[in-house]
C-alpha positions as a printed Julia matrix, in Angstrom:
337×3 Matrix{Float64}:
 -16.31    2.61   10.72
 -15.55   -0.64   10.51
 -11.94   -1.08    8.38
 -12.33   -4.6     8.32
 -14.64   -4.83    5.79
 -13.73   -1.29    3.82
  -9.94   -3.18    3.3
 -10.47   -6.81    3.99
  -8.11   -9.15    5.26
  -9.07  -11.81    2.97
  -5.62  -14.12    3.51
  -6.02  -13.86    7.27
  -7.55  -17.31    8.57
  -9.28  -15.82   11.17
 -11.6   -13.4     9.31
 -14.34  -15.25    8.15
 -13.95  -17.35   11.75
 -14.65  -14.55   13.44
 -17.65  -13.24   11.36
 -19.17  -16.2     9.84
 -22.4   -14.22    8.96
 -20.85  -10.84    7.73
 -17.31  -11.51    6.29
 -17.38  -10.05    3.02
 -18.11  -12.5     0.72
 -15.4   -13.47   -2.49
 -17.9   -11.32   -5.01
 -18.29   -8.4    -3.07
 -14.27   -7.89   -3.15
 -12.32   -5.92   -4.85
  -8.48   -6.91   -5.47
  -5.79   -5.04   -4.16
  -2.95   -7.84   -3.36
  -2.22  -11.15   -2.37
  -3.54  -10.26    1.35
  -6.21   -7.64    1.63
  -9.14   -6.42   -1.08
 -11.74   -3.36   -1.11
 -15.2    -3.85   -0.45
 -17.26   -3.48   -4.02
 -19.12   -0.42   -2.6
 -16.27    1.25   -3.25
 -15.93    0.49   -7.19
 -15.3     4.12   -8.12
 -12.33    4.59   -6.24
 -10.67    1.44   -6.76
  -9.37    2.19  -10.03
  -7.26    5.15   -8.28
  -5.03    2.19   -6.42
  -3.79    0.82   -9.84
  -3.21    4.4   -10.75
  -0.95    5.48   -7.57
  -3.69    7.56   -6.6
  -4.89    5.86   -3.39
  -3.68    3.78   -0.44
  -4.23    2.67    2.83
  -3.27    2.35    6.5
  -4.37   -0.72    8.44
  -4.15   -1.46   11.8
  -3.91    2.31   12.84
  -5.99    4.2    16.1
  -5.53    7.71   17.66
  -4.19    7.28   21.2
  -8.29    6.63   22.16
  -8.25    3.11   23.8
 -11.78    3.43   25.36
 -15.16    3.25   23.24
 -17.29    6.57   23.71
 -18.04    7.88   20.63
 -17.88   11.47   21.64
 -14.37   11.17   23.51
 -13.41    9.42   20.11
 -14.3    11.96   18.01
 -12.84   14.45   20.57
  -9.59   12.85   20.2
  -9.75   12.94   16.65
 -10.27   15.81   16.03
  -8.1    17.81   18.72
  -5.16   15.48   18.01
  -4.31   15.53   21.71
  -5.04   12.35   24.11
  -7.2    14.66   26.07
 -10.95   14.65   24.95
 -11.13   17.78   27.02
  -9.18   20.03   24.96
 -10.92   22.54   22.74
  -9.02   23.42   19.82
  -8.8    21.55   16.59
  -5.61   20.16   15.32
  -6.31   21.85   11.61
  -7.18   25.25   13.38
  -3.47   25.1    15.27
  -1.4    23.85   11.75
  -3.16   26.88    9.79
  -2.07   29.26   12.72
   1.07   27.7    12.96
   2.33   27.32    9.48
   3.06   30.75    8.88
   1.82   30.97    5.3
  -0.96   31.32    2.77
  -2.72   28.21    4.53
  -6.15   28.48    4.59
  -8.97   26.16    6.04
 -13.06   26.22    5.42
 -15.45   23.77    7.83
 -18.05   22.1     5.3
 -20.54   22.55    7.95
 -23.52   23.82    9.34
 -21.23   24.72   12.12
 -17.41   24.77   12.92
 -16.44   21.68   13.59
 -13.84   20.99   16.33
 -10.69   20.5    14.04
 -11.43   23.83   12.93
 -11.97   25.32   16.4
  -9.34   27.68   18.29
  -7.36   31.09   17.86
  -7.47   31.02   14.28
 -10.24   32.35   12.86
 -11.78   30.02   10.43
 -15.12   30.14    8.12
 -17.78   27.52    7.44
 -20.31   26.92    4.74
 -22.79   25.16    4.03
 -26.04   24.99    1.61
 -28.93   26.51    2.69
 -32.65   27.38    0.6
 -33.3    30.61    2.5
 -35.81   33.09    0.72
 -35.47   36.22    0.57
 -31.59   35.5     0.67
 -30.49   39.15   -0.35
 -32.61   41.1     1.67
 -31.69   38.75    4.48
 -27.94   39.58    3.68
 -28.68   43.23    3.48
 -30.32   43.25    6.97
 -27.36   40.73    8.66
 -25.13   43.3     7.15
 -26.61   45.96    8.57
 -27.03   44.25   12.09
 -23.09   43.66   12.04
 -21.37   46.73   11.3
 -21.63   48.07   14.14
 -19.27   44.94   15.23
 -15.95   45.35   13.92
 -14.9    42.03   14.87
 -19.07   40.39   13.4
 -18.2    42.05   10.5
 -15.21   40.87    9.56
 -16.18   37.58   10.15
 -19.69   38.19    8.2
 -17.85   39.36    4.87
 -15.28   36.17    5.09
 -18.23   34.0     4.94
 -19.97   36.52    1.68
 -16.5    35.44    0.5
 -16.82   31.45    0.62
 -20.96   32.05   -0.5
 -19.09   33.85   -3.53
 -17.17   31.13   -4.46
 -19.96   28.46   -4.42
 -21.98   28.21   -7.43
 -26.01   28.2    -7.03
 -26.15   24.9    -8.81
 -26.51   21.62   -7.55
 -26.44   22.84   -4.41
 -27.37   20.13   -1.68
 -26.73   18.65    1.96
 -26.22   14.81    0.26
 -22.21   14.0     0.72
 -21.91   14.04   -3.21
 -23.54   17.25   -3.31
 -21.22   18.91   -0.57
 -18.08   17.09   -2.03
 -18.21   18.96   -5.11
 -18.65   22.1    -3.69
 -15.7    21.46   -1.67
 -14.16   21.39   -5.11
 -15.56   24.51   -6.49
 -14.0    26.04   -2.93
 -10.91   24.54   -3.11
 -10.34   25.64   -6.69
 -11.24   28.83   -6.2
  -9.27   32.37   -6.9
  -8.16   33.06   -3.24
  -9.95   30.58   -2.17
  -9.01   27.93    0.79
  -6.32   25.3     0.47
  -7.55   22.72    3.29
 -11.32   21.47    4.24
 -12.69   19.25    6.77
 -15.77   17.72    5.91
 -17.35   14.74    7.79
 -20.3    11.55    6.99
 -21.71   10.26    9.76
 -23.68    6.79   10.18
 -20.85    3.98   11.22
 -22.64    2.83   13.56
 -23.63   -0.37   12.76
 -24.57   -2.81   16.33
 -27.4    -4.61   14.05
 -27.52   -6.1    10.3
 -24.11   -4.33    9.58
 -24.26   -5.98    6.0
 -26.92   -3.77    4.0
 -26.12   -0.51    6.31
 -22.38   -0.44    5.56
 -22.87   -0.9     1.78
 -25.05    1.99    1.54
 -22.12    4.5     3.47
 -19.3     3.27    1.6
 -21.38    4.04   -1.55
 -22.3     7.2    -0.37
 -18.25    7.79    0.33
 -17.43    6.72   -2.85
 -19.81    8.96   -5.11
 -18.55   11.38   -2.95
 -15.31   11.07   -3.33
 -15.45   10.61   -7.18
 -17.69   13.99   -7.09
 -14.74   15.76   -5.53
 -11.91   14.52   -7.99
 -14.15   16.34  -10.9
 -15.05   19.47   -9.3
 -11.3    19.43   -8.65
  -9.97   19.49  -12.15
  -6.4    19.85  -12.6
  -5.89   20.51   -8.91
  -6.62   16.77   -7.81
  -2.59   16.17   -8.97
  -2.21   18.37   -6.38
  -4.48   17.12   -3.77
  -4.27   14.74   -0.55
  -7.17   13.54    0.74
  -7.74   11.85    4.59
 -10.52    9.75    5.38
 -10.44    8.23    9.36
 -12.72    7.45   11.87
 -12.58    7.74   15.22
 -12.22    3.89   16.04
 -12.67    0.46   14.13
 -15.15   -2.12   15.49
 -15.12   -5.38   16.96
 -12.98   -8.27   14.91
 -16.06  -10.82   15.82
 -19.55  -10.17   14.74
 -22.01  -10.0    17.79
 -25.43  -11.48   17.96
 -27.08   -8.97   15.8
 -25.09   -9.38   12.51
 -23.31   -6.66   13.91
 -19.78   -5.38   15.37
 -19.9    -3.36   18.02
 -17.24   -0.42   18.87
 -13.44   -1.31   18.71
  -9.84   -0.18   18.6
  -8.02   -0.68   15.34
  -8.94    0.7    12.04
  -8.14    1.58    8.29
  -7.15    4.99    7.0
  -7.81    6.05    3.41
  -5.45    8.04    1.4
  -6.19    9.5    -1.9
  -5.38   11.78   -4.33
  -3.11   12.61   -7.35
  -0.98   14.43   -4.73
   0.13   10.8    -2.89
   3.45   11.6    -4.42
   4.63   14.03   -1.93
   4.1    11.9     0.98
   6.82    9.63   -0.65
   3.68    7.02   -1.78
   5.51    6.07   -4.97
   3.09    3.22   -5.37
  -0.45    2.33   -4.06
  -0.69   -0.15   -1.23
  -2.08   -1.1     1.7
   0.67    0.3     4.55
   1.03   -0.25    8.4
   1.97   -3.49   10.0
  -0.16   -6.37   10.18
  -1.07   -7.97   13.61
  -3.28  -10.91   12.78
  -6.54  -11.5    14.26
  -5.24  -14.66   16.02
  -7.37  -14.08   19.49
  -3.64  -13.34   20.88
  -3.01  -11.04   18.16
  -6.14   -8.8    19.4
  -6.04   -5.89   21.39
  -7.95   -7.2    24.66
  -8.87  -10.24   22.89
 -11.5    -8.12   20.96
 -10.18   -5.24   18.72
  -7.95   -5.3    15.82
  -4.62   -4.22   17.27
  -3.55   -1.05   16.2
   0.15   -0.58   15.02
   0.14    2.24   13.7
  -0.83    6.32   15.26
  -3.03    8.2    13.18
  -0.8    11.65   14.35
   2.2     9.96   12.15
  -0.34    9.22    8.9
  -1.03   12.97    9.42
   2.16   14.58   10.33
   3.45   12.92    7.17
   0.93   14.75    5.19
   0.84   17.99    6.62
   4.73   17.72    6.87
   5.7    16.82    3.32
   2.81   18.23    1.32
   2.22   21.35    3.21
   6.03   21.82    3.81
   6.11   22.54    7.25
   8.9    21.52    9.79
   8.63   18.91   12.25
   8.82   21.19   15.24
   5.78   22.85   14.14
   3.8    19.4    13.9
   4.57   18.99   17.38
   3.06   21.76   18.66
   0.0    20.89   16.18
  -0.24   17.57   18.51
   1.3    18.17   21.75
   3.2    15.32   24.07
   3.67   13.92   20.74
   7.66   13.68   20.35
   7.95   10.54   19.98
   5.18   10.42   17.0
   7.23   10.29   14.31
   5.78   11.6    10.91
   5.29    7.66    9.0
   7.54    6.87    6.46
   5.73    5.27    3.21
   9.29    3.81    1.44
């Protein structure tokens, strides 16, 4: 995704030098302060900032510094600096944590944050007929399995839980039922859901105005179905890596370092966010200021935006979080005062 134009560093002189063809113009801005604003696709969710409800973190990266897309999503979602490793850094908090914690994929499959010793359930809409003679049979093919089993009446569970209406694969669609889940009696506590489509080499412009709309319905969607649980609530929103600070010849970006981190919720409070803003530190996109001449620097690790929230509004100890991201000691969990 590129961050650069989700929070835009409108005060920064060398913005609109380096992309004189896709800067985000003046009218398609959103205030936030005197330095960066929020693209207009995302006009649902801006009211949350003068609320307290949402924030940001520029300038941040996982410890990723090359530009595969699968490695980067590797890294993100194991939280180690290994793409290799095959367990998911949700799967190890909710095994760790040593309480009610409990996570659900939003997925046609488990996604690798969810992956490893803990067993964790996915769901996501499907229009099978037939559906409860097809559950009868599965049933029947399972218990023979103690261990199938099991896992086949966890997921009944979750299908329990999700109303029949308004059911579909569209982000909005699977952002409410996220709600409906999390709100649930005995339901989970923690999902992972994901939106693909950053992409954008070619005529950026048009392409990234359609996702961040289709994150921000989504979003919205999921502070209703929540209710009265969205005070309680943190969401995350990252990407794997930011793009390039200058435009190529395409009216594009291609893929970069640096990026922007979303916060939101009515639950911000417990992280110490006390009031909205747009955190990390600054580098400048001075050519110097780049990383490799190229990428917006990144200042800040993602594993401290996330240790802080798992940390404070999960209540779990720091020498837990660093077994939930190993060789990461000197990751300290980011302080928002």
């Amino acid at each position: 995704m590129d961050g650069l134009s989700v929070v835009i560093p409108h005060a920064d002189p060398d913005y609109v030098r380096l992309r004189p063809n896709i800067a985000i113009k003046s009218s398609q801005q959103l205030p936030l302060n005197n330095q960066f604003s929020l693209h207009s696709s995302l006009k649902s969710i801006h009211p949350w900032f003068k609320q307290g409800q949402l924030s940001f973190v520029h300038a941040c990266a996982t410890p990723y510094r090359k530009r595969s897309h699968f490695d980067g999503q590797k890294i993100l979602e194991n939280g180690t600096e290994d793409p290799t490793a095959t367990s998911g850094w949700l799967n190890r908090f909710i095994a760790l944590s040593k309480s009610d914690n409990q996570g659900v994929a939003i997925d046609a499959g488990l996604p690798l944050i969810m992956q490893g010793d803990e067993p964790i359930v996915s769901w996501y809409p499907n229009r099978l007929k037939n559906r409860n003679k097809q559950q009868e049979l599965l049933t029947q093919l399972f218990e023979g399995d103690a261990t199938l089993s099991m896992h086949y009446q966890s997921l009944q569970e979750v299908n329990a839980m999700v109303s029949s209406e308004g059911q579909g694969k569209a982000f909005k669609s699977l952002c409410a039922k996220t709600g409906e889940l999390l709100t649930a009696t005995n339901g989970p506590n923690i999902a992972a859901l994901e939106l693909g489509g950053w992409d954008t080499h070619a005529n950026q412009s048009g392409r990234l105005s359609i996702q961040l709309r289709t994150l921000d319905t989504g979003l919205a969607s999921l502070k209703v179905s929540l209710g009265e649980q969205w005070s309680n609530t943190v969401v995350m929103v990252a990407s794997e890596f930011g793009r390039t600070a200058k435009e190529n010849g395409t009216k594009g970006t291609d893929h970069g370092t640096g990026n922007v981190m979303l916060l939101a919720g009515g639950g911000l409070g417990s992280l110490g966010i006390n009031k909205a803003q747009v955190f990390g530190r600054w580098p400048g996109l001075s050519k110097q200021a780049l990383y490799k001449e190229r990428d917006l620097m990144p200042t800040t690790d993602m594993r401290s935006v996330i240790k802080k929230g798992l940390g404070n509004h999960l209540s779990v100890p720091e020498a837990v979080l660093e077994e939930v991201f190993p060789n990461s000691t000197m990751i300290k969990p980011m302080s928002f005062s």
